[in-house]
Amino acid sequence: KAGVTQTPRYLIKTRGQQVTLSCSPISGHRSVSWYQQTPGQGLQFLFEYFSETQRNKGNFPGRFSGRQFSNSRSEMNVSTLELGDSALYLCASSLGPYTDTQYFGPGTRLTVL
Amino acid sequence: KQEVTQIPAALSVPEGENLVLNCSFTDSAIYNLQWFRQDPGKGLTSLLLIQSSQREQTSGRLNASLDKSSGRSTLYIAASQPGDSATYLCAVPIQTGANNLFFGTGTRLTVIP
């Protein structure tokens, strides 16, 4: 069974631009969560989606948004990029909406210049 | 507010040694606790998940224990190997029954051949 896939793996953007990251969960998994990882702040929760609905959102500004499609694939968008948005963005999937083992993708490395 | 601390931040051991990684959390009302490993620049791999009703879980050379009353979990690695070199993270759900995790600061383990 294929694991969680994230595209693209690497991105370089400039300040003020926007970016869209994609995540395809493990087949059959309906819950997708996103995390941001930086050297200074560590791993921080961004959003959680289940059945196309955002269930929870972390403490991030409104520039960070996401959505989930009917096939459980998810995208996150960051608008008006700032230097501090440079990070590894990780997506995780799990079977259902309740706390369960999460399976992480390889991440998208975003660099903002 | 939940705080998750992992001590030490870094650890170097010779191959073959048994070792213990520590995770402390301030809010004992956790639903479960998960241990992950992360290789440099990669995503996270789930190692063990301990439900709040359990005291320990084992997988191969790994054994994780949970003591909710004292707010502590330990990950025991037996007969360490160079391939065990990675950063180990513990995580607890931010909200009961949700797939949003609060991660510890991590312990970077180096196993010296």
mmCIF file of N, CA, C and O in Angstrom, chain A residues 28-33 45 48-56 68 93-102, chain B residues 31-32 93 95-101:
data_model
loop_
_atom_site.group_PDB
_atom_site.id
_atom_site.type_symbol
_atom_site.label_atom_id
_atom_site.label_comp_id
_atom_site.label_asym_id
_atom_site.label_seq_id
_atom_site.Cartn_x
_atom_site.Cartn_y
_atom_site.Cartn_z
ATOM 1 N N GLY A 28 -7.772 4.819 1.639
ATOM 2 C CA GLY A 28 -8.689 4.430 2.707
ATOM 3 C C GLY A 28 -8.658 5.350 3.904
ATOM 4 O O GLY A 28 -9.563 5.324 4.741
ATOM 5 N N HIS A 29 -7.613 6.147 4.015
ATOM 6 C CA HIS A 29 -7.535 7.117 5.118
ATOM 7 C C HIS A 29 -8.351 8.351 4.768
ATOM 8 O O HIS A 29 -8.243 8.885 3.669
ATOM 9 N N ARG A 30 -9.136 8.814 5.729
ATOM 10 C CA ARG A 30 -9.999 9.959 5.466
ATOM 11 C C ARG A 30 -9.639 11.192 6.272
ATOM 12 O O ARG A 30 -10.236 12.245 6.091
ATOM 13 N N SER A 31 -8.691 11.039 7.179
ATOM 14 C CA SER A 31 -8.273 12.186 7.999
ATOM 15 C C SER A 31 -6.893 12.649 7.561
ATOM 16 O O SER A 31 -5.981 11.830 7.391
ATOM 17 N N VAL A 32 -6.757 13.943 7.348
ATOM 18 C CA VAL A 32 -5.480 14.532 6.959
ATOM 19 C C VAL A 32 -5.168 15.696 7.891
ATOM 20 O O VAL A 32 -6.020 16.549 8.136
ATOM 21 N N SER A 33 -3.945 15.702 8.394
ATOM 22 C CA SER A 33 -3.479 16.804 9.246
ATOM 23 C C SER A 33 -2.219 17.397 8.639
ATOM 24 O O SER A 33 -1.441 16.689 8.001
ATOM 25 N N PHE A 45 1.142 22.167 14.837
ATOM 26 C CA PHE A 45 -0.077 21.759 14.141
ATOM 27 C C PHE A 45 -0.685 22.929 13.385
ATOM 28 O O PHE A 45 -0.825 24.031 13.921
ATOM 29 N N GLU A 48 -6.530 20.191 10.592
ATOM 30 C CA GLU A 48 -6.954 18.798 10.521
ATOM 31 C C GLU A 48 -8.241 18.756 9.707
ATOM 32 O O GLU A 48 -9.165 19.539 9.958
ATOM 33 N N TYR A 49 -8.305 17.840 8.750
ATOM 34 C CA TYR A 49 -9.489 17.694 7.917
ATOM 35 C C TYR A 49 -10.006 16.263 7.979
ATOM 36 O O TYR A 49 -9.230 15.308 8.060
ATOM 37 N N PHE A 50 -11.319 16.157 7.937
ATOM 38 C CA PHE A 50 -11.978 14.860 7.837
ATOM 39 C C PHE A 50 -13.247 15.042 7.023
ATOM 40 O O PHE A 50 -14.042 15.943 7.317
ATOM 41 N N SER A 51 -13.425 14.203 6.023
ATOM 42 C CA SER A 51 -14.607 14.283 5.156
ATOM 43 C C SER A 51 -14.852 15.694 4.658
ATOM 44 O O SER A 51 -15.965 16.236 4.757
ATOM 45 N N GLU A 52 -13.805 16.307 4.145
ATOM 46 C CA GLU A 52 -13.857 17.623 3.496
ATOM 47 C C GLU A 52 -14.157 18.758 4.475
ATOM 48 O O GLU A 52 -14.406 19.893 4.029
ATOM 49 N N THR A 53 -14.135 18.473 5.762
ATOM 50 C CA THR A 53 -14.436 19.497 6.766
ATOM 51 C C THR A 53 -13.210 19.754 7.638
ATOM 52 O O THR A 53 -12.571 18.797 8.099
ATOM 53 N N GLN A 54 -12.919 21.011 7.880
ATOM 54 C CA GLN A 54 -11.831 21.334 8.785
ATOM 55 C C GLN A 54 -12.324 21.157 10.209
ATOM 56 O O GLN A 54 -13.250 21.841 10.653
ATOM 57 N N ARG A 55 -11.703 20.264 10.937
ATOM 58 C CA ARG A 55 -12.140 19.962 12.305
ATOM 59 C C ARG A 55 -11.421 20.816 13.342
ATOM 60 O O ARG A 55 -11.972 21.166 14.378
ATOM 61 N N ASN A 56 -10.156 21.070 13.077
ATOM 62 C CA ASN A 56 -9.367 21.853 14.021
ATOM 63 C C ASN A 56 -8.347 22.686 13.260
ATOM 64 O O ASN A 56 -7.920 22.323 12.167
ATOM 65 N N GLN A 68 -9.912 20.001 1.817
ATOM 66 C CA GLN A 68 -9.836 18.572 1.533
ATOM 67 C C GLN A 68 -10.884 18.247 0.487
ATOM 68 O O GLN A 68 -12.020 18.738 0.541
ATOM 69 N N SER A 93 -1.716 11.300 7.545
ATOM 70 C CA SER A 93 -3.059 10.761 7.368
ATOM 71 C C SER A 93 -3.330 9.675 8.402
ATOM 72 O O SER A 93 -2.414 9.039 8.928
ATOM 73 N N SER A 94 -4.601 9.500 8.696
ATOM 74 C CA SER A 94 -5.027 8.416 9.575
ATOM 75 C C SER A 94 -6.410 7.968 9.128
ATOM 76 O O SER A 94 -7.079 8.643 8.351
ATOM 77 N N LEU A 95 -6.817 6.830 9.641
ATOM 78 C CA LEU A 95 -8.059 6.211 9.164
ATOM 79 C C LEU A 95 -9.280 7.081 9.403
ATOM 80 O O LEU A 95 -10.072 7.323 8.501
ATOM 81 N N GLY A 96 -9.447 7.492 10.663
ATOM 82 C CA GLY A 96 -10.674 8.194 10.997
ATOM 83 C C GLY A 96 -10.416 9.481 11.723
ATOM 84 O O GLY A 96 -9.277 9.917 11.844
ATOM 85 N N PRO A 97 -11.489 10.102 12.192
ATOM 86 C CA PRO A 97 -11.359 11.417 12.813
ATOM 87 C C PRO A 97 -10.852 11.384 14.244
ATOM 88 O O PRO A 97 -10.522 12.432 14.789
ATOM 89 N N TYR A 98 -10.815 10.221 14.855
ATOM 90 C CA TYR A 98 -10.412 10.149 16.249
ATOM 91 C C TYR A 98 -8.946 9.784 16.358
ATOM 92 O O TYR A 98 -8.398 9.125 15.508
ATOM 93 N N THR A 99 -8.362 10.230 17.445
ATOM 94 C CA THR A 99 -6.922 10.114 17.605
ATOM 95 C C THR A 99 -6.450 8.689 17.342
ATOM 96 O O THR A 99 -6.866 7.752 17.989
ATOM 97 N N ASP A 100 -5.607 8.560 16.375
ATOM 98 C CA ASP A 100 -5.134 7.249 15.949
ATOM 99 C C ASP A 100 -3.710 7.423 15.436
ATOM 100 O O ASP A 100 -3.212 8.542 15.315
ATOM 101 N N THR A 101 -3.076 6.333 15.132
ATOM 102 C CA THR A 101 -1.731 6.423 14.576
ATOM 103 C C THR A 101 -1.755 7.275 13.324
ATOM 104 O O THR A 101 -2.585 7.075 12.429
ATOM 105 N N GLN A 102 -0.848 8.232 13.270
ATOM 106 C CA GLN A 102 -0.742 9.096 12.095
ATOM 107 C C GLN A 102 0.467 8.678 11.277
ATOM 108 O O GLN A 102 1.540 8.415 11.812
ATOM 109 N N TYR B 31 -5.115 11.528 25.876
ATOM 110 C CA TYR B 31 -5.853 10.401 25.319
ATOM 111 C C TYR B 31 -4.910 9.265 24.980
ATOM 112 O O TYR B 31 -5.215 8.093 25.149
ATOM 113 N N ASN B 32 -3.745 9.624 24.450
ATOM 114 C CA ASN B 32 -2.696 8.653 24.167
ATOM 115 C C ASN B 32 -1.382 9.395 23.993
ATOM 116 O O ASN B 32 -1.339 10.629 24.096
ATOM 117 N N PRO B 93 -2.096 14.258 21.834
ATOM 118 C CA PRO B 93 -3.163 14.991 21.145
ATOM 119 C C PRO B 93 -3.421 16.325 21.825
ATOM 120 O O PRO B 93 -3.451 16.421 23.043
ATOM 121 N N GLN B 95 -6.227 17.934 21.460
ATOM 122 C CA GLN B 95 -7.587 17.778 21.950
ATOM 123 C C GLN B 95 -7.938 16.297 21.977
ATOM 124 O O GLN B 95 -7.561 15.559 21.061
ATOM 125 N N THR B 96 -8.651 15.899 22.984
ATOM 126 C CA THR B 96 -9.070 14.506 23.093
ATOM 127 C C THR B 96 -9.891 14.113 21.879
ATOM 128 O O THR B 96 -10.808 14.824 21.483
ATOM 129 N N GLY B 97 -9.500 13.000 21.275
ATOM 130 C CA GLY B 97 -10.273 12.495 20.161
ATOM 131 C C GLY B 97 -10.029 13.187 18.844
ATOM 132 O O GLY B 97 -10.791 13.023 17.893
ATOM 133 N N ALA B 98 -8.977 13.971 18.755
ATOM 134 C CA ALA B 98 -8.681 14.672 17.502
ATOM 135 C C ALA B 98 -7.306 14.284 17.000
ATOM 136 O O ALA B 98 -6.426 13.885 17.764
ATOM 137 N N ASN B 99 -7.144 14.399 15.698
ATOM 138 C CA ASN B 99 -5.855 14.091 15.090
ATOM 139 C C ASN B 99 -5.002 15.342 14.972
ATOM 140 O O ASN B 99 -4.584 15.733 13.885
ATOM 141 N N ASN B 100 -4.779 16.015 16.080
ATOM 142 C CA ASN B 100 -3.877 17.164 16.078
ATOM 143 C C ASN B 100 -2.916 16.970 17.234
ATOM 144 O O ASN B 100 -3.308 16.903 18.383
ATOM 145 N N LEU B 101 -1.664 16.834 16.900
ATOM 146 C CA LEU B 101 -0.670 16.459 17.886
ATOM 147 C C LEU B 101 0.169 17.638 18.347
ATOM 148 O O LEU B 101 0.480 18.538 17.569
#
